[in-house]
mmCIF file of C-alpha atoms in Angstrom:
data_model
loop_
_atom_site.group_PDB
_atom_site.id
_atom_site.type_symbol
_atom_site.label_atom_id
_atom_site.label_comp_id
_atom_site.label_asym_id
_atom_site.label_seq_id
_atom_site.Cartn_x
_atom_site.Cartn_y
_atom_site.Cartn_z
ATOM 1 C CA UNK Z 173 -33.289 -4.122 12.687
ATOM 2 C CA UNK Z 174 -35.348 -0.909 12.288
ATOM 3 C CA UNK Z 175 -35.122 1.188 9.103
ATOM 4 C CA UNK Z 176 -35.290 4.958 8.828
ATOM 5 C CA UNK Z 177 -37.259 6.752 6.128
ATOM 6 C CA UNK Z 178 -34.039 7.229 4.145
ATOM 7 C CA UNK Z 179 -33.593 3.460 3.960
ATOM 8 C CA UNK Z 180 -30.785 3.342 6.509
ATOM 9 C CA UNK Z 181 -30.901 0.446 8.923
ATOM 10 C CA UNK Z 182 -29.945 1.174 12.534
ATOM 11 C CA UNK Z 183 -28.485 -1.481 14.787
ATOM 12 C CA UNK Z 184 -28.686 -0.972 18.532
ATOM 13 C CA UNK Z 185 -26.479 -3.795 19.851
ATOM 14 C CA UNK Z 186 -22.825 -2.719 19.546
ATOM 15 C CA UNK Z 187 -19.917 -5.117 19.879
ATOM 16 C CA UNK Z 188 -18.415 -4.715 23.342
ATOM 17 C CA UNK Z 189 -14.782 -5.086 22.258
ATOM 18 C CA UNK Z 190 -14.394 -4.850 18.502
ATOM 19 C CA UNK Z 191 -11.341 -5.932 16.550
ATOM 20 C CA UNK Z 192 -12.233 -4.106 13.367
ATOM 21 C CA UNK Z 193 -15.044 -2.408 11.526
ATOM 22 C CA UNK Z 194 -15.375 -3.286 7.864
ATOM 23 C CA UNK Z 195 -17.518 -1.501 5.311
ATOM 24 C CA UNK Z 196 -18.799 -3.354 2.257
ATOM 25 C CA UNK Z 197 -20.509 -2.147 -0.885
ATOM 26 C CA UNK Z 198 -23.253 -4.632 -1.713
ATOM 27 C CA UNK Z 199 -24.600 -4.942 -5.244
ATOM 28 C CA UNK Z 200 -28.203 -5.406 -4.152
ATOM 29 C CA UNK Z 201 -31.343 -3.788 -5.509
ATOM 30 C CA UNK Z 202 -33.485 -3.697 -2.381
ATOM 31 C CA UNK Z 203 -32.912 -3.034 1.301
ATOM 32 C CA UNK Z 204 -34.174 -6.471 2.271
ATOM 33 C CA UNK Z 205 -31.612 -8.130 0.025
ATOM 34 C CA UNK Z 206 -28.866 -5.960 1.503
ATOM 35 C CA UNK Z 207 -29.873 -6.871 5.053
ATOM 36 C CA UNK Z 208 -29.894 -10.561 4.163
ATOM 37 C CA UNK Z 209 -26.482 -10.389 2.485
ATOM 38 C CA UNK Z 210 -24.936 -8.352 5.298
ATOM 39 C CA UNK Z 211 -26.235 -10.877 7.833
ATOM 40 C CA UNK Z 212 -24.726 -13.699 5.793
ATOM 41 C CA UNK Z 213 -21.370 -11.884 5.680
ATOM 42 C CA UNK Z 214 -21.381 -11.286 9.444
ATOM 43 C CA UNK Z 215 -21.921 -15.000 10.017
ATOM 44 C CA UNK Z 216 -19.634 -16.291 7.248
ATOM 45 C CA UNK Z 217 -16.701 -14.201 8.395
ATOM 46 C CA UNK Z 218 -16.918 -15.302 12.026
ATOM 47 C CA UNK Z 219 -18.613 -18.500 13.231
ATOM 48 C CA UNK Z 220 -19.231 -19.857 9.702
ATOM 49 C CA UNK Z 221 -21.896 -22.151 11.123
ATOM 50 C CA UNK Z 222 -25.695 -22.269 11.342
ATOM 51 C CA UNK Z 223 -27.457 -20.672 14.328
ATOM 52 C CA UNK Z 224 -27.127 -22.657 17.514
ATOM 53 C CA UNK Z 225 -23.905 -24.474 16.652
ATOM 54 C CA UNK Z 226 -21.585 -24.088 19.616
ATOM 55 C CA UNK Z 227 -24.370 -22.598 21.716
ATOM 56 C CA UNK Z 228 -26.219 -19.295 21.655
ATOM 57 C CA UNK Z 229 -23.802 -17.605 24.046
ATOM 58 C CA UNK Z 230 -20.808 -18.407 21.886
ATOM 59 C CA UNK Z 231 -22.516 -17.155 18.766
ATOM 60 C CA UNK Z 232 -23.644 -13.983 20.483
ATOM 61 C CA UNK Z 233 -20.043 -13.312 21.510
ATOM 62 C CA UNK Z 234 -18.380 -14.162 18.193
ATOM 63 C CA UNK Z 235 -20.797 -13.038 15.485
ATOM 64 C CA UNK Z 236 -20.131 -9.853 13.570
ATOM 65 C CA UNK Z 237 -22.684 -7.117 14.238
ATOM 66 C CA UNK Z 238 -24.253 -5.019 11.491
ATOM 67 C CA UNK Z 239 -23.913 -1.442 12.680
ATOM 68 C CA UNK Z 240 -25.631 0.202 9.735
ATOM 69 C CA UNK Z 241 -26.830 -0.278 6.179
ATOM 70 C CA UNK Z 242 -27.470 2.696 3.932
ATOM 71 C CA UNK Z 243 -27.786 3.472 0.228
ATOM 72 C CA UNK Z 244 -24.505 3.801 -1.651
ATOM 73 C CA UNK Z 245 -23.830 7.063 -3.469
ATOM 74 C CA UNK Z 246 -23.498 5.142 -6.714
ATOM 75 C CA UNK Z 247 -25.638 2.021 -6.653
ATOM 76 C CA UNK Z 248 -26.385 -0.736 -4.198
ATOM 77 C CA UNK Z 249 -25.885 -0.446 -0.449
ATOM 78 C CA UNK Z 250 -23.146 0.202 2.089
ATOM 79 C CA UNK Z 251 -23.019 -2.092 5.101
ATOM 80 C CA UNK Z 252 -20.752 -1.575 8.095
ATOM 81 C CA UNK Z 253 -20.059 -4.609 10.235
ATOM 82 C CA UNK Z 254 -18.160 -4.644 13.534
ATOM 83 C CA UNK Z 255 -16.265 -7.827 14.294
ATOM 84 C CA UNK Z 256 -15.351 -8.771 17.864
ATOM 85 C CA UNK Z 257 -11.728 -8.836 18.947
ATOM 86 C CA UNK Z 258 -12.247 -12.440 20.036
ATOM 87 C CA UNK Z 259 -12.812 -13.274 16.365
ATOM 88 C CA UNK Z 260 -10.200 -11.078 14.699
ATOM 89 C CA UNK Z 261 -7.432 -11.475 17.264
ATOM 90 C CA UNK Z 262 -4.531 -9.095 16.646
ATOM 91 C CA UNK Z 263 -2.704 -11.186 14.039
ATOM 92 C CA UNK Z 264 -2.618 -9.652 10.577
ATOM 93 C CA UNK Z 265 -3.556 -12.868 8.779
ATOM 94 C CA UNK Z 266 -6.666 -13.371 10.896
ATOM 95 C CA UNK Z 267 -7.639 -9.693 10.694
ATOM 96 C CA UNK Z 268 -7.510 -9.965 6.904
ATOM 97 C CA UNK Z 269 -9.308 -13.311 6.997
ATOM 98 C CA UNK Z 270 -12.200 -11.819 8.977
ATOM 99 C CA UNK Z 271 -12.369 -8.644 6.920
ATOM 100 C CA UNK Z 272 -12.284 -10.320 3.504
ATOM 101 C CA UNK Z 273 -11.726 -14.069 3.707
ATOM 102 C CA UNK Z 274 -14.595 -16.266 2.529
ATOM 103 C CA UNK Z 275 -16.534 -13.180 1.497
ATOM 104 C CA UNK Z 276 -13.974 -12.695 -1.287
ATOM 105 C CA UNK Z 277 -15.653 -15.681 -2.964
ATOM 106 C CA UNK Z 278 -19.041 -13.931 -3.088
ATOM 107 C CA UNK Z 279 -20.277 -11.962 -6.086
ATOM 108 C CA UNK Z 280 -21.221 -8.336 -5.597
ATOM 109 C CA UNK Z 281 -19.371 -7.712 -2.310
ATOM 110 C CA UNK Z 282 -16.551 -5.159 -2.212
ATOM 111 C CA UNK Z 283 -14.520 -4.139 0.830
ATOM 112 C CA UNK Z 284 -14.501 -0.323 0.780
ATOM 113 C CA UNK Z 285 -13.566 0.629 4.338
ATOM 114 C CA UNK Z 286 -11.523 -0.813 7.199
ATOM 115 C CA UNK Z 287 -11.091 0.506 10.726
ATOM 116 C CA UNK Z 288 -8.816 -1.686 12.877
ATOM 117 C CA UNK Z 289 -9.301 -1.304 16.620
ATOM 118 C CA UNK Z 290 -6.550 0.313 18.718
ATOM 119 C CA UNK Z 291 -5.594 -3.100 20.101
ATOM 120 C CA UNK Z 292 -5.013 -4.376 16.576
ATOM 121 C CA UNK Z 293 -3.039 -1.305 15.513
ATOM 122 C CA UNK Z 294 -0.790 -1.596 18.568
ATOM 123 C CA UNK Z 295 0.094 -5.150 17.587
ATOM 124 C CA UNK Z 296 1.036 -4.380 13.979
ATOM 125 C CA UNK Z 297 4.321 -2.772 12.945
ATOM 126 C CA UNK Z 298 3.139 -0.084 10.581
ATOM 127 C CA UNK Z 299 5.896 1.838 8.778
ATOM 128 C CA UNK Z 300 9.273 1.569 10.507
ATOM 129 C CA UNK Z 301 10.516 4.815 8.931
ATOM 130 C CA UNK Z 302 7.381 6.557 7.734
ATOM 131 C CA UNK Z 303 7.467 9.847 5.866
ATOM 132 C CA UNK Z 304 9.797 11.565 8.327
ATOM 133 C CA UNK Z 305 12.207 8.642 8.396
ATOM 134 C CA UNK Z 306 12.394 8.357 4.618
ATOM 135 C CA UNK Z 307 13.104 12.072 4.392
ATOM 136 C CA UNK Z 308 15.956 11.655 6.873
ATOM 137 C CA UNK Z 309 17.316 8.670 4.950
ATOM 138 C CA UNK Z 310 17.689 10.703 1.746
ATOM 139 C CA UNK Z 311 18.351 14.088 3.372
ATOM 140 C CA UNK Z 312 15.308 15.807 1.862
ATOM 141 C CA UNK Z 313 13.466 17.441 4.764
ATOM 142 C CA UNK Z 314 10.647 19.261 2.965
ATOM 143 C CA UNK Z 315 10.391 18.961 -0.824
ATOM 144 C CA UNK Z 316 8.514 16.331 -2.817
ATOM 145 C CA UNK Z 317 10.594 13.211 -3.326
ATOM 146 C CA UNK Z 318 11.700 11.477 -6.502
ATOM 147 C CA UNK Z 319 12.307 7.806 -7.238
ATOM 148 C CA UNK Z 320 13.514 6.186 -10.452
ATOM 149 C CA UNK Z 321 13.218 2.569 -11.562
ATOM 150 C CA UNK Z 322 16.085 0.752 -13.263
ATOM 151 C CA UNK Z 323 15.077 -1.716 -15.986
ATOM 152 C CA UNK Z 324 14.255 -3.633 -18.159
ATOM 153 C CA UNK Z 325 14.704 -7.277 -17.307
ATOM 154 C CA UNK Z 326 17.346 -8.789 -19.570
ATOM 155 C CA UNK Z 327 19.750 -5.894 -19.072
ATOM 156 C CA UNK Z 328 23.084 -6.822 -17.488
ATOM 157 C CA UNK Z 329 24.044 -5.851 -13.957
ATOM 158 C CA UNK Z 330 26.494 -3.379 -15.461
ATOM 159 C CA UNK Z 331 23.804 -1.831 -17.650
ATOM 160 C CA UNK Z 332 21.485 -1.415 -14.695
ATOM 161 C CA UNK Z 333 24.310 0.048 -12.622
ATOM 162 C CA UNK Z 334 24.968 2.583 -15.377
ATOM 163 C CA UNK Z 335 21.367 3.787 -15.087
ATOM 164 C CA UNK Z 336 21.537 3.835 -11.290
ATOM 165 C CA UNK Z 337 24.732 5.896 -11.244
ATOM 166 C CA UNK Z 338 23.239 8.473 -13.615
ATOM 167 C CA UNK Z 339 20.162 8.781 -11.404
ATOM 168 C CA UNK Z 340 22.310 9.146 -8.296
ATOM 169 C CA UNK Z 341 24.495 11.844 -9.853
ATOM 170 C CA UNK Z 342 21.293 13.708 -10.747
ATOM 171 C CA UNK Z 343 20.155 13.660 -7.113
ATOM 172 C CA UNK Z 344 17.251 11.205 -7.366
ATOM 173 C CA UNK Z 345 16.222 10.242 -3.839
ATOM 174 C CA UNK Z 346 15.600 6.511 -4.310
ATOM 175 C CA UNK Z 347 16.818 4.279 -7.119
ATOM 176 C CA UNK Z 348 14.787 1.093 -7.091
ATOM 177 C CA UNK Z 349 15.004 -2.219 -8.845
ATOM 178 C CA UNK Z 350 12.125 -2.779 -11.197
ATOM 179 C CA UNK Z 351 9.844 -5.315 -9.545
ATOM 180 C CA UNK Z 352 10.546 -7.704 -12.422
ATOM 181 C CA UNK Z 353 14.243 -7.936 -11.568
ATOM 182 C CA UNK Z 354 14.618 -11.235 -9.743
ATOM 183 C CA UNK Z 355 17.246 -13.931 -10.382
ATOM 184 C CA UNK Z 356 17.530 -13.654 -14.162
ATOM 185 C CA UNK Z 357 20.855 -14.896 -15.496
ATOM 186 C CA UNK Z 358 21.543 -11.512 -17.056
ATOM 187 C CA UNK Z 359 21.588 -9.866 -13.625
ATOM 188 C CA UNK Z 360 21.513 -12.400 -10.766
ATOM 189 C CA UNK Z 361 20.560 -11.042 -7.385
ATOM 190 C CA UNK Z 362 23.927 -11.204 -5.591
ATOM 191 C CA UNK Z 363 25.882 -9.755 -8.498
ATOM 192 C CA UNK Z 364 23.262 -7.138 -9.371
ATOM 193 C CA UNK Z 365 22.874 -5.762 -5.891
ATOM 194 C CA UNK Z 366 26.642 -5.552 -5.356
ATOM 195 C CA UNK Z 367 27.367 -3.802 -8.647
ATOM 196 C CA UNK Z 368 24.491 -1.332 -8.313
ATOM 197 C CA UNK Z 369 25.221 -0.585 -4.657
ATOM 198 C CA UNK Z 370 28.829 0.198 -5.578
ATOM 199 C CA UNK Z 371 27.727 2.396 -8.484
ATOM 200 C CA UNK Z 372 25.306 4.395 -6.347
ATOM 201 C CA UNK Z 373 27.825 4.768 -3.525
ATOM 202 C CA UNK Z 374 30.458 5.986 -5.999
ATOM 203 C CA UNK Z 375 28.058 8.514 -7.527
ATOM 204 C CA UNK Z 376 27.038 9.771 -4.088
ATOM 205 C CA UNK Z 377 30.697 10.218 -3.142
ATOM 206 C CA UNK Z 378 31.404 12.096 -6.343
ATOM 207 C CA UNK Z 379 28.587 14.634 -6.005
ATOM 208 C CA UNK Z 380 27.975 14.656 -2.245
ATOM 209 C CA UNK Z 381 24.589 12.995 -2.719
ATOM 210 C CA UNK Z 382 22.333 10.863 -0.562
ATOM 211 C CA UNK Z 383 20.622 8.617 -3.088
ATOM 212 C CA UNK Z 384 19.370 5.329 -1.617
ATOM 213 C CA UNK Z 385 19.267 2.097 -3.592
ATOM 214 C CA UNK Z 386 16.374 -0.310 -2.872
ATOM 215 C CA UNK Z 387 16.850 -3.815 -4.352
ATOM 216 C CA UNK Z 388 13.861 -6.002 -5.104
ATOM 217 C CA UNK Z 389 13.723 -8.874 -2.601
ATOM 218 C CA UNK Z 390 10.470 -10.355 -3.886
ATOM 219 C CA UNK Z 391 10.886 -14.091 -4.344
ATOM 220 C CA UNK Z 392 10.361 -17.436 -2.617
ATOM 221 C CA UNK Z 393 9.748 -17.057 1.102
ATOM 222 C CA UNK Z 394 12.501 -19.517 1.970
ATOM 223 C CA UNK Z 395 15.078 -17.211 0.360
ATOM 224 C CA UNK Z 396 13.844 -13.955 1.907
ATOM 225 C CA UNK Z 397 16.143 -14.057 4.923
ATOM 226 C CA UNK Z 398 19.169 -14.657 2.727
ATOM 227 C CA UNK Z 399 18.259 -11.712 0.499
ATOM 228 C CA UNK Z 400 17.689 -9.399 3.432
ATOM 229 C CA UNK Z 401 21.042 -10.368 4.898
ATOM 230 C CA UNK Z 402 22.632 -9.554 1.577
ATOM 231 C CA UNK Z 403 20.991 -6.117 1.537
ATOM 232 C CA UNK Z 404 22.206 -5.352 5.063
ATOM 233 C CA UNK Z 405 25.728 -6.564 4.277
ATOM 234 C CA UNK Z 406 25.868 -4.087 1.394
ATOM 235 C CA UNK Z 407 24.930 -1.262 3.758
ATOM 236 C CA UNK Z 408 21.671 -0.483 1.950
ATOM 237 C CA UNK Z 409 18.744 1.217 3.660
ATOM 238 C CA UNK Z 410 15.669 -0.301 2.057
ATOM 239 C CA UNK Z 411 14.062 -2.879 -0.196
ATOM 240 C CA UNK Z 412 11.281 -3.332 -2.715
ATOM 241 C CA UNK Z 413 8.727 -6.038 -1.931
ATOM 242 C CA UNK Z 414 5.499 -7.126 -3.662
ATOM 243 C CA UNK Z 415 2.947 -8.097 -0.975
ATOM 244 C CA UNK Z 416 0.530 -9.290 -3.644
ATOM 245 C CA UNK Z 417 3.054 -11.948 -4.685
ATOM 246 C CA UNK Z 418 4.578 -12.810 -1.305
ATOM 247 C CA UNK Z 419 1.644 -12.120 1.006
ATOM 248 C CA UNK Z 420 0.932 -9.262 3.370
ATOM 249 C CA UNK Z 421 2.506 -11.147 6.243
ATOM 250 C CA UNK Z 422 5.841 -11.228 4.418
ATOM 251 C CA UNK Z 423 5.697 -7.430 4.450
ATOM 252 C CA UNK Z 424 4.876 -7.510 8.161
ATOM 253 C CA UNK Z 425 7.799 -9.835 8.859
ATOM 254 C CA UNK Z 426 10.285 -7.501 7.172
ATOM 255 C CA UNK Z 427 8.838 -4.400 8.848
ATOM 256 C CA UNK Z 428 8.765 -6.002 12.291
ATOM 257 C CA UNK Z 429 12.059 -7.850 11.923
ATOM 258 C CA UNK Z 430 15.469 -7.051 13.376
ATOM 259 C CA UNK Z 431 16.862 -5.267 10.300
ATOM 260 C CA UNK Z 432 16.350 -1.497 10.033
ATOM 261 C CA UNK Z 433 15.206 -1.521 6.419
ATOM 262 C CA UNK Z 434 12.635 0.747 4.816
ATOM 263 C CA UNK Z 435 10.118 -1.066 2.643
ATOM 264 C CA UNK Z 436 8.725 0.137 -0.673
ATOM 265 C CA UNK Z 437 5.634 -1.956 -1.389
ATOM 266 C CA UNK Z 438 4.890 -2.549 -5.072
ATOM 267 C CA UNK Z 439 1.308 -3.390 -6.165
ATOM 268 C CA UNK Z 440 2.065 -6.213 -8.635
ATOM 269 C CA UNK Z 441 -0.618 -8.923 -8.355
ATOM 270 C CA UNK Z 442 -2.619 -6.730 -5.970
ATOM 271 C CA UNK Z 443 -5.751 -7.538 -8.000
ATOM 272 C CA UNK Z 444 -7.398 -4.240 -7.231
ATOM 273 C CA UNK Z 445 -8.741 -1.494 -9.460
ATOM 274 C CA UNK Z 446 -11.423 1.208 -9.327
ATOM 275 C CA UNK Z 447 -14.937 0.528 -10.543
ATOM 276 C CA UNK Z 448 -15.193 -3.148 -9.685
ATOM 277 C CA UNK Z 449 -18.089 -4.767 -7.836
ATOM 278 C CA UNK Z 450 -15.879 -7.282 -6.009
ATOM 279 C CA UNK Z 451 -12.461 -7.259 -4.378
ATOM 280 C CA UNK Z 452 -10.821 -4.772 -2.071
ATOM 281 C CA UNK Z 453 -10.957 -1.095 -3.020
ATOM 282 C CA UNK Z 454 -7.517 0.300 -3.961
ATOM 283 C CA UNK Z 455 -7.436 2.836 -1.129
ATOM 284 C CA UNK Z 456 -8.235 0.143 1.448
ATOM 285 C CA UNK Z 457 -5.703 -2.380 0.154
ATOM 286 C CA UNK Z 458 -2.850 -0.044 -0.756
ATOM 287 C CA UNK Z 459 -3.627 2.765 1.675
ATOM 288 C CA UNK Z 460 -4.738 0.930 4.820
ATOM 289 C CA UNK Z 461 -3.609 -2.695 4.662
ATOM 290 C CA UNK Z 462 -0.173 -2.080 3.139
ATOM 291 C CA UNK Z 463 0.408 0.654 5.692
ATOM 292 C CA UNK Z 464 -0.580 -1.326 8.775
ATOM 293 C CA UNK Z 465 1.497 -4.258 7.518
ATOM 294 C CA UNK Z 466 4.579 -2.044 7.481
ATOM 295 C CA UNK Z 467 5.091 -0.326 4.127
ATOM 296 C CA UNK Z 468 7.002 2.952 4.363
ATOM 297 C CA UNK Z 469 6.419 3.774 0.687
ATOM 298 C CA UNK Z 470 3.468 2.474 -1.326
ATOM 299 C CA UNK Z 471 3.594 2.414 -5.116
ATOM 300 C CA UNK Z 472 0.312 2.753 -6.989
ATOM 301 C CA UNK Z 473 -0.664 3.473 -10.580
ATOM 302 C CA UNK Z 474 -1.258 7.145 -11.193
ATOM 303 C CA UNK Z 475 -3.943 8.916 -13.158
ATOM 304 C CA UNK Z 476 -2.954 9.632 -16.724
ATOM 305 C CA UNK Z 477 -0.494 6.752 -16.947
ATOM 306 C CA UNK Z 478 -0.704 3.312 -18.532
ATOM 307 C CA UNK Z 479 -3.500 2.189 -16.212
ATOM 308 C CA UNK Z 480 -5.590 5.400 -16.165
ATOM 309 C CA UNK Z 481 -6.922 5.243 -12.638
ATOM 310 C CA UNK Z 482 -9.184 8.198 -11.805
ATOM 311 C CA UNK Z 483 -7.414 10.942 -9.913
ATOM 312 C CA UNK Z 484 -9.995 10.668 -7.126
ATOM 313 C CA UNK Z 485 -8.790 7.103 -6.470
ATOM 314 C CA UNK Z 486 -5.208 8.338 -6.235
ATOM 315 C CA UNK Z 487 -6.221 11.008 -3.739
ATOM 316 C CA UNK Z 488 -8.078 8.369 -1.721
ATOM 317 C CA UNK Z 489 -4.944 6.197 -1.521
ATOM 318 C CA UNK Z 490 -2.911 9.239 -0.484
ATOM 319 C CA UNK Z 491 -5.375 10.098 2.288
ATOM 320 C CA UNK Z 492 -5.303 6.586 3.726
ATOM 321 C CA UNK Z 493 -1.507 6.539 3.781
ATOM 322 C CA UNK Z 494 -1.195 9.913 5.471
ATOM 323 C CA UNK Z 495 -4.206 10.119 7.787
ATOM 324 C CA UNK Z 496 -3.723 9.789 11.560
ATOM 325 C CA UNK Z 497 -3.742 6.161 12.690
ATOM 326 C CA UNK Z 498 -2.354 6.098 16.219
ATOM 327 C CA UNK Z 499 0.214 4.740 16.988
ATOM 328 C CA UNK Z 500 1.345 4.078 13.399
ATOM 329 C CA UNK Z 501 3.526 6.401 11.369
ATOM 330 C CA UNK Z 502 2.325 7.905 8.123
ATOM 331 C CA UNK Z 503 3.439 6.276 4.868
ATOM 332 C CA UNK Z 504 4.613 7.886 1.657
ATOM 333 C CA UNK Z 505 2.535 7.603 -1.529
ATOM 334 C CA UNK Z 506 4.488 6.821 -4.704
ATOM 335 C CA UNK Z 507 2.348 7.398 -7.806
ATOM 336 C CA UNK Z 508 3.797 5.521 -10.781
ATOM 337 C CA UNK Z 509 2.758 3.458 -13.776
ATOM 338 C CA UNK Z 510 3.746 5.522 -16.797
ATOM 339 C CA UNK Z 511 4.110 8.957 -15.232
ATOM 340 C CA UNK Z 512 5.569 11.429 -17.728
ATOM 341 C CA UNK Z 513 8.594 13.174 -16.249
ATOM 342 C CA UNK Z 514 7.597 16.364 -18.060
ATOM 343 C CA UNK Z 515 4.404 16.469 -15.985
ATOM 344 C CA UNK Z 516 6.122 16.046 -12.614
ATOM 345 C CA UNK Z 517 5.440 19.609 -11.502
ATOM 346 C CA UNK Z 518 1.721 19.114 -12.099
ATOM 347 C CA UNK Z 519 1.592 16.010 -9.931
ATOM 348 C CA UNK Z 520 3.718 17.527 -7.172
ATOM 349 C CA UNK Z 521 1.229 20.403 -7.024
ATOM 350 C CA UNK Z 522 -1.787 18.065 -7.049
ATOM 351 C CA UNK Z 523 -0.536 15.657 -4.393
ATOM 352 C CA UNK Z 524 1.562 17.878 -2.135
ATOM 353 C CA UNK Z 525 5.095 17.605 -0.766
ATOM 354 C CA UNK Z 526 4.612 14.312 1.093
ATOM 355 C CA UNK Z 527 4.724 12.425 -2.198
ATOM 356 C CA UNK Z 528 7.416 10.351 -3.897
ATOM 357 C CA UNK Z 529 6.916 10.414 -7.656
ATOM 358 C CA UNK Z 530 8.195 7.167 -9.198
ATOM 359 C CA UNK Z 531 9.256 7.405 -12.838
ATOM 360 C CA UNK Z 532 10.967 4.911 -15.117
ATOM 361 C CA UNK Z 533 10.225 4.705 -18.807
ATOM 362 C CA UNK Z 534 9.880 8.406 -19.614
ATOM 363 C CA UNK Z 535 13.366 8.969 -18.163
ATOM 364 C CA UNK Z 536 14.991 5.903 -19.644
ATOM 365 C CA UNK Z 537 14.053 6.863 -23.202
ATOM 366 C CA UNK Z 538 15.988 10.134 -22.912
ATOM 367 C CA UNK Z 539 19.406 10.324 -24.586
ATOM 368 C CA UNK Z 540 20.749 12.371 -21.681
ATOM 369 C CA UNK Z 541 19.528 10.218 -18.816
ATOM 370 C CA UNK Z 542 21.343 12.158 -16.122
ATOM 371 C CA UNK Z 543 20.147 15.509 -17.446
ATOM 372 C CA UNK Z 544 16.524 14.312 -17.644
ATOM 373 C CA UNK Z 545 16.693 12.991 -14.075
ATOM 374 C CA UNK Z 546 18.261 16.232 -12.882
ATOM 375 C CA UNK Z 547 15.380 18.233 -14.395
ATOM 376 C CA UNK Z 548 12.975 15.983 -12.514
ATOM 377 C CA UNK Z 549 14.733 16.686 -9.215
ATOM 378 C CA UNK Z 550 14.756 20.395 -10.034
ATOM 379 C CA UNK Z 551 10.982 20.269 -10.517
ATOM 380 C CA UNK Z 552 10.674 18.935 -6.974
ATOM 381 C CA UNK Z 553 12.920 21.716 -5.669
ATOM 382 C CA UNK Z 554 10.875 24.363 -7.491
ATOM 383 C CA UNK Z 555 7.700 22.986 -5.954
ATOM 384 C CA UNK Z 556 9.221 23.307 -2.480
ATOM 385 C CA UNK Z 557 10.268 26.888 -3.211
ATOM 386 C CA UNK Z 558 6.775 27.686 -4.422
ATOM 387 C CA UNK Z 559 5.291 26.322 -1.196
ATOM 388 C CA UNK Z 560 7.354 28.636 1.018
#
């Protein structure tokens, strides 16, 4: 494992058929410690056994290979490990297990990059609609998109429908259930979805609009099929789902299933944030993993909101969602988390037209809800006109 003068370690034995390449930031002080930790990760994530167990040939075929180790721009070291396709397979659960399974229990190891092999990407659904499909769904071919959340929990189905209708009359592209709306007695799922779907359809008919309503289907796995059937029966085009609560494979099941539903993935319980030494980096989890699992729209917390993520993190998520990843479609970023509607034009300019700004609270506090939502849509239209 020779080292260059810059401290980078070069590895000369590539994996013949890799399933994925994973990059980790290691909180180590010295190169030797980084090499030792990277070697432990490569073993832990594959054979998980001492040398010799199963035979040398088996271990040579299955072990992850350290491709390089180099100093991190901040502190510590970056290690890239290639894992063989024989170890990862092409199943999402095993890909995730190899990339960040047992290693998630280690201190000072953060997954900061993920490159699935073409064979893996071909086996995963990716976004069913993608950016182009979502634009077609809401009849907005070029401008930035707008979504509004209906809430809070405790409000009746009728109260939520009143909000949804106002948003639809204003021309909001997607009205979504707040991710906290589940089976509360104030607005049970069957009643809520019916009443809101009717309200949105009536508003669309009245103004010639194309607003889509996405109910939240997050809940117990054994009720997911029933909820999806309900959504389809109402003629709706998409759903909200929290992969952090239900699991990434629940997202994959919906995206790969027989129902042509767009999926907006919400980051509740994602357990990711910038600046941590452990966990999965936000751009990798929300930008890469949510996308390959099948999210068409990915919600994340925007800079300047309640969670104050750095803008550079938001741009990183956006890049991962939109970058080429053959054969998968691109996914739509949806910055949220306390975005001020008055600042919409700023964020449309910063993030570009392939963005869906998700706003809730700063609209809902307005006395003229429909007028405030209409001004938000007009900001998106002005941004499109300015881009011409």
